[in-house]
XYZ file of C-alpha atoms in Angstrom:
476
model
C 131.007 93.732 143.232
C 130.759 91.085 140.571
C 128.366 88.277 140.884
C 129.510 84.805 141.684
C 129.638 82.078 138.640
C 126.900 79.799 137.898
C 126.413 76.587 136.618
C 124.448 76.734 133.459
C 123.443 73.964 131.412
C 123.706 73.705 128.234
C 120.263 72.149 126.702
C 118.656 75.268 128.229
C 119.848 77.513 125.542
C 118.042 78.082 121.938
C 121.510 78.944 120.223
C 125.125 79.214 121.103
C 127.159 81.755 119.884
C 130.947 82.262 120.018
C 133.509 85.197 119.541
C 137.074 84.621 118.775
C 138.985 87.872 120.455
C 137.897 89.010 123.582
C 138.759 92.770 122.973
C 137.294 96.115 122.207
C 134.861 94.847 119.568
C 134.265 91.114 120.968
C 134.082 91.993 124.589
C 131.121 94.618 123.912
C 129.381 93.602 121.506
C 128.458 90.047 123.138
C 128.176 91.395 126.309
C 125.422 93.185 124.932
C 124.125 90.257 122.817
C 124.173 88.279 125.783
C 122.019 90.571 127.688
C 119.178 91.376 124.713
C 119.040 87.085 124.263
C 119.312 85.757 127.381
C 118.318 82.417 126.011
C 121.128 82.123 123.862
C 124.767 80.921 125.192
C 127.358 83.493 124.263
C 131.418 82.331 124.783
C 133.673 84.675 124.222
C 137.548 82.716 123.534
C 140.874 84.177 123.367
C 144.199 82.420 123.864
C 145.268 85.159 126.325
C 144.609 83.387 129.404
C 145.621 86.670 131.205
C 142.905 88.890 129.671
C 140.484 86.061 130.118
C 141.153 86.007 133.790
C 140.585 89.821 133.659
C 137.397 89.566 131.559
C 135.999 86.836 134.759
C 137.169 89.632 137.588
C 136.045 92.304 139.424
C 137.586 94.833 137.339
C 137.651 93.821 133.436
C 140.049 95.119 131.246
C 138.182 97.434 129.208
C 137.012 101.055 130.289
C 133.251 101.693 128.198
C 130.443 103.471 130.129
C 128.006 100.768 131.105
C 129.967 97.793 130.000
C 130.720 96.642 133.410
C 127.253 96.569 134.495
C 126.512 94.169 131.621
C 129.341 91.819 132.151
C 128.124 91.507 135.732
C 124.715 91.313 135.322
C 125.071 88.231 132.429
C 128.267 86.539 133.269
C 128.101 83.206 134.595
C 124.395 82.689 133.326
C 124.656 83.389 129.230
C 128.022 85.011 128.843
C 131.352 82.815 129.346
C 134.604 83.719 128.919
C 137.189 80.989 128.420
C 140.562 80.470 127.288
C 139.652 77.014 125.445
C 138.811 78.311 122.180
C 138.131 74.986 120.504
C 135.168 73.865 122.622
C 133.941 77.385 122.197
C 133.998 76.433 118.552
C 132.823 72.793 118.638
C 129.530 74.104 120.802
C 128.797 77.074 118.315
C 126.346 77.653 115.953
C 127.442 81.181 115.025
C 131.145 82.259 115.872
C 131.990 85.892 114.903
C 135.688 86.051 114.271
C 136.935 89.558 116.220
C 140.466 89.794 116.098
C 143.126 92.127 115.728
C 144.211 93.372 112.360
C 147.192 95.434 112.663
C 148.771 97.479 109.751
C 151.365 95.397 108.074
C 155.412 96.801 109.472
C 157.126 94.665 107.102
C 156.683 92.604 103.667
C 154.325 93.714 100.835
C 151.626 96.396 101.708
C 154.299 97.302 104.502
C 152.706 100.570 106.469
C 149.760 100.248 104.443
C 147.672 96.640 103.935
C 146.158 94.854 107.500
C 148.010 92.048 108.253
C 145.545 89.463 108.231
C 147.272 86.687 110.106
C 145.465 86.172 113.310
C 142.197 86.256 110.668
C 143.714 83.112 108.850
C 144.414 82.025 111.888
C 141.397 81.831 113.225
C 139.486 80.643 110.285
C 141.948 77.760 110.225
C 141.498 77.084 113.658
C 137.497 76.852 113.079
C 138.115 74.658 110.065
C 140.014 72.333 111.797
C 137.644 72.293 114.825
C 134.094 72.405 113.698
C 132.474 69.008 113.574
C 129.101 70.119 112.291
C 127.885 72.805 109.933
C 128.889 76.719 111.228
C 128.019 80.627 110.268
C 131.417 81.890 110.683
C 130.963 86.120 111.067
C 133.876 87.897 110.129
C 133.497 90.988 112.726
C 137.056 92.540 112.774
C 137.778 95.567 110.541
C 139.619 93.658 107.227
C 140.195 94.729 103.528
C 137.332 94.625 101.209
C 137.205 90.825 100.170
C 138.827 89.343 102.941
C 136.176 87.046 102.979
C 136.511 85.395 99.982
C 140.294 84.065 102.119
C 138.144 83.063 104.719
C 135.835 81.326 102.557
C 138.138 79.204 100.552
C 140.055 78.296 103.714
C 136.765 77.350 105.254
C 135.300 75.840 101.820
C 138.897 73.389 101.536
C 137.843 71.706 104.662
C 134.197 71.618 104.178
C 132.558 67.445 103.715
C 129.113 66.332 103.639
C 128.423 66.833 107.788
C 130.559 69.897 108.466
C 129.841 73.030 105.862
C 130.695 76.665 106.663
C 128.256 80.223 105.715
C 130.701 83.250 106.026
C 129.071 86.511 106.607
C 130.287 89.960 106.812
C 128.986 91.861 109.958
C 131.268 95.099 110.687
C 131.163 96.876 114.042
C 130.318 100.825 113.637
C 131.156 101.365 117.344
C 132.847 104.599 118.657
C 134.632 104.127 121.776
C 133.266 106.296 124.627
C 129.732 105.537 123.585
C 129.991 101.779 122.456
C 127.467 100.323 124.489
C 124.856 102.862 123.559
C 125.811 102.065 120.107
C 125.210 98.724 120.618
C 122.002 99.130 121.730
C 120.379 101.926 119.743
C 122.658 101.252 116.840
C 122.317 103.219 113.418
C 122.419 100.038 111.605
C 123.451 96.754 111.492
C 125.095 95.633 108.441
C 125.274 91.981 107.446
C 126.456 90.923 103.879
C 126.735 87.461 102.751
C 127.385 85.366 99.794
C 123.764 85.464 97.245
C 123.349 81.816 97.493
C 120.070 80.198 98.984
C 122.520 78.946 102.288
C 124.077 82.717 102.292
C 120.755 84.310 102.369
C 119.561 81.580 104.937
C 122.786 82.479 106.921
C 122.678 86.230 106.925
C 118.636 85.917 108.044
C 119.993 83.499 111.206
C 122.416 86.348 111.996
C 119.560 89.212 111.586
C 117.127 87.290 113.943
C 119.859 87.523 116.406
C 119.742 91.491 116.147
C 115.881 92.016 115.792
C 115.871 90.498 119.164
C 116.154 94.601 119.831
C 116.956 95.737 116.822
C 114.234 97.420 114.471
C 113.553 95.718 111.472
C 114.153 98.463 108.927
C 117.931 99.037 110.626
C 118.897 95.829 109.701
C 120.758 96.405 106.333
C 121.525 93.288 104.135
C 123.635 93.304 101.177
C 126.338 91.552 99.292
C 129.066 89.794 101.389
C 131.770 92.716 99.658
C 129.438 95.928 99.892
C 129.147 94.861 103.315
C 133.353 94.863 103.603
C 133.924 97.992 101.556
C 130.956 100.095 103.221
C 133.019 99.775 106.663
C 136.057 101.068 104.833
C 133.989 103.736 103.458
C 132.090 104.935 106.541
C 135.768 105.620 108.438
C 137.799 106.916 105.431
C 134.367 109.404 105.315
C 134.530 110.343 108.697
C 138.239 110.542 108.809
C 138.001 113.132 105.943
C 135.809 115.249 107.544
C 138.244 115.866 110.897
C 140.760 116.144 108.097
C 139.104 118.721 106.164
C 138.314 120.877 109.297
C 141.791 120.848 110.731
C 142.967 122.091 107.397
C 140.854 125.018 108.206
C 142.109 125.221 111.813
C 145.531 126.028 110.117
C 144.049 128.866 107.919
C 141.826 130.728 111.193
C 145.304 130.817 113.147
C 146.891 132.622 110.500
C 143.968 134.996 109.709
C 142.295 135.383 113.238
C 139.001 133.098 112.122
C 137.547 131.029 114.935
C 137.445 127.454 113.730
C 134.324 126.695 116.123
C 132.313 129.586 114.766
C 133.507 128.682 111.213
C 132.774 124.728 111.877
C 129.117 125.636 113.691
C 127.864 127.728 110.933
C 129.284 124.886 108.264
C 126.998 122.579 110.224
C 123.766 124.499 110.001
C 123.790 123.910 106.552
C 121.474 120.740 106.388
C 123.639 118.671 103.837
C 126.744 118.847 105.714
C 125.638 118.495 109.425
C 127.688 119.402 112.691
C 129.074 115.943 113.039
C 132.716 115.369 113.038
C 133.540 119.156 112.686
C 135.786 119.424 115.822
C 139.158 120.955 114.981
C 141.463 118.933 117.585
C 145.157 117.755 117.480
C 144.317 114.900 115.430
C 142.038 112.029 115.315
C 143.329 108.771 116.844
C 142.085 105.289 117.274
C 142.228 101.555 115.921
C 140.137 102.211 112.824
C 140.595 105.471 111.119
C 143.829 105.630 110.165
C 143.918 101.663 109.718
C 141.031 102.048 107.217
C 142.045 104.759 105.165
C 145.834 103.087 104.764
C 143.829 99.790 104.157
C 141.497 101.846 101.491
C 144.870 102.917 99.962
C 146.223 99.743 99.339
C 143.447 98.658 97.942
C 143.180 101.394 95.447
C 146.876 100.976 94.149
C 146.239 97.006 94.108
C 143.540 97.889 91.756
C 145.467 100.396 89.561
C 143.866 103.392 90.811
C 146.856 105.520 91.550
C 144.695 108.970 91.717
C 141.764 107.389 94.085
C 145.165 106.484 96.676
C 146.733 109.496 96.769
C 142.897 111.318 97.524
C 142.568 109.160 100.340
C 146.216 108.856 101.447
C 146.138 112.961 102.102
C 143.417 112.463 104.749
C 146.136 110.691 106.668
C 149.029 113.178 105.758
C 146.668 116.125 107.051
C 146.322 114.253 110.304
C 150.107 114.022 110.589
C 150.627 117.335 109.400
C 148.449 118.584 112.108
C 149.929 116.715 115.054
C 153.196 118.790 113.764
C 151.854 121.219 113.366
C 150.523 121.946 116.925
C 154.180 120.499 118.739
C 156.060 123.009 116.481
C 153.619 125.862 118.482
C 154.202 124.193 121.638
C 157.798 124.781 121.104
C 157.821 128.323 119.307
C 155.595 129.880 122.054
C 158.133 128.531 124.804
C 161.001 130.882 122.953
C 162.120 128.474 120.400
C 163.611 125.566 122.913
C 162.369 123.231 125.274
C 165.078 121.309 126.338
C 165.128 120.408 130.014
C 161.527 122.700 130.267
C 158.813 120.219 131.984
C 155.673 119.743 130.054
C 152.692 118.592 131.552
C 150.736 116.267 129.207
C 146.990 116.259 129.867
C 145.146 113.032 128.546
C 147.015 110.132 126.946
C 143.938 107.873 125.290
C 142.780 109.314 122.229
C 139.547 110.129 123.474
C 137.348 110.573 126.379
C 135.759 108.039 128.087
C 137.632 105.194 126.740
C 141.283 103.627 127.811
C 142.291 103.514 124.612
C 145.349 104.443 123.438
C 146.112 102.677 119.602
C 146.833 105.727 117.569
C 146.698 107.940 120.277
C 148.026 112.051 118.987
C 149.613 111.957 122.032
C 152.371 109.677 121.467
C 153.216 111.013 118.385
C 153.500 114.856 120.472
C 155.692 113.343 123.452
C 157.940 111.483 120.874
C 158.288 114.692 119.318
C 158.863 116.823 123.030
C 161.396 114.191 123.615
C 163.247 114.309 120.869
C 163.352 117.904 122.079
C 164.669 117.259 125.207
C 162.033 118.123 127.336
C 160.823 116.729 130.560
C 157.074 115.413 130.206
C 154.491 114.800 133.468
C 151.213 112.945 131.444
C 148.304 112.294 133.600
C 145.062 110.474 132.340
C 142.321 109.231 134.625
C 141.871 106.144 132.498
C 145.763 105.298 130.743
C 147.599 103.085 133.337
C 151.545 103.845 133.367
C 152.400 100.299 132.272
C 150.358 101.009 129.134
C 152.134 104.203 128.639
C 155.262 102.791 129.279
C 154.711 100.248 126.419
C 153.090 102.612 124.371
C 155.851 104.360 123.961
C 158.968 102.294 124.633
C 157.854 99.196 122.936
C 155.512 100.117 120.371
C 156.963 103.043 119.744
C 160.759 102.646 120.165
C 161.111 105.509 122.530
C 164.372 104.844 124.538
C 163.646 103.423 127.813
C 167.010 104.821 129.615
C 165.252 108.257 127.854
C 161.935 106.896 129.309
C 163.171 106.670 132.685
C 164.856 109.750 132.953
C 162.281 112.325 131.172
C 158.791 110.763 131.902
C 156.213 110.923 134.816
C 153.423 109.646 135.143
C 151.234 111.833 137.286
C 148.567 110.467 140.000
C 146.421 113.576 138.945
C 146.385 116.944 137.108
C 147.333 119.108 139.610
C 150.426 117.177 140.808
C 151.237 116.720 136.748
C 151.539 120.669 136.511
C 153.844 121.058 139.776
C 157.000 123.196 138.334
C 156.343 122.873 134.662
C 156.190 125.662 131.887
C 153.510 124.206 129.945
C 150.201 122.459 129.915
C 149.427 121.002 126.917
C 145.572 119.539 126.593
C 145.011 115.867 124.194
C 142.599 114.192 125.645
C 138.989 115.845 126.220
C 137.985 114.703 129.068
C 135.838 116.499 131.108
C 137.809 116.664 134.679
C 139.990 119.111 132.431
C 137.119 121.335 131.631
C 136.728 122.414 135.220
C 139.960 122.284 136.945
C 140.834 124.751 139.127
C 143.202 126.625 137.207
C 143.804 129.455 139.492
C 145.494 127.058 141.785
C 147.079 124.796 139.128
C 148.734 128.899 137.641
C 150.076 129.213 141.405
C 152.613 126.370 140.379
C 154.056 126.587 137.197
C 156.697 128.448 136.181
C 155.878 131.914 134.455
C 155.252 132.813 132.434
C 152.920 129.751 132.580
C 151.579 128.817 128.833
C 148.816 126.380 128.122
C 147.812 124.696 125.078
C 144.385 123.795 124.120
C 144.456 121.116 121.582
C 140.773 119.878 121.862
C 139.084 123.041 122.129
C 137.685 122.924 125.689
C 138.739 125.205 127.837
C 137.561 128.387 128.973
C 140.232 130.446 127.023
C 139.234 133.970 128.187
C 139.469 133.105 132.169
C 142.569 131.485 131.638
C 144.025 134.441 129.996
C 142.058 136.672 133.066
C 144.257 134.119 135.626
C 147.563 135.308 133.951
C 147.803 132.011 131.585
C 149.409 132.828 127.781
C 146.817 130.501 125.956
C 147.430 128.989 122.459
C 144.183 127.166 121.153
C 144.196 125.124 118.299
C 142.137 127.055 115.234
C 141.526 130.351 116.778
C 144.543 133.093 116.095
C 145.297 135.918 118.054
C 144.914 138.271 114.684
C 141.876 140.707 115.111
């Protein structure tokens, strides 16, 4: 049960923080700050009233292990959720700007550049409403030098009584482990202008994180270095995934095992084992968007070779999804027309309900174009989210969706009468299902496609399944 809301005396707080944007970054980040700093009032504001209502309910809008417990323990004490954006701005000493920065769909830079409309709108609102000095913290994932645009807007509205300092404080959270990452971060990065006022603001934010983060993990840099580091970090991580995925194609053709290759390579201390797990492709809100931002930045700086290099990371990711989808059709006798495929997993990774850029969307769209029927099951993604993602965000015809897509209540019902199972999210429950029971309900030959390298291949073959695993060929 969620705790009852409590009235709070604002004068009891040593400092006040406002976060504009109650999403995947702002919500968890500020909940942890409130948990670690009980003498700081933290208010998360958003113009989306239904989202604020959800944060104030017993069913918070984001699934993240450990988040619910923190929210319920602090909400109404020093953590608050409100749609009154102006009030949050007025009382805050520090303001996080944590709004959506999607890739532009039209205009200059379409398909590559970030759409900064929400960032600009939030900045202008701060400038219009503020009556005292504010430290404004860029928390959203943004292209390099976005803070310069924010600073120009704020400076244009400054006067003797109202001044602004701008900081860059990018997040390095992995969804599914966000709370652990916030509680025990590898580093906290704070970029500032190298002026006395900028360095003072940088120190003010460092003191907040210093309540629980060791000093040596709080890294201070120039403003532009901080912004570029965020893009570079995600680009390098995505590059590793695309690298091992490219090798998975070679493994399938030669009979090598991509897990064995990745393990042996990862034992080299210069390489290390992380992000060397082959899969159907990376997803989430950051990797592709940040690489495309880096591509656009490189093009803008007249560095076409650099742009081409990073663009290939995204191209390889799209190739991996297409290659896996084609293997499903090829295995099912080169046609899936009117056949039924069970899709296990819709979230882009386990332990989150986030579906942004999930491989499942691309795969389901491919199957629908081949006139297949889809039974989809995910333990955390609701049916209305799947409908929205496929029909609104990705232009699947509603009539086609209603005719051919069924959202199942569990993995067993999803498999009834299907020709194949395709595993697209590495949920732990998919590892331990009763596949002998599932096999009896499927059309024969029963095929299962492991796009996450999580299933017991030999046990499934012994049951009778035809098993296709990404990165593992049949060549002896």
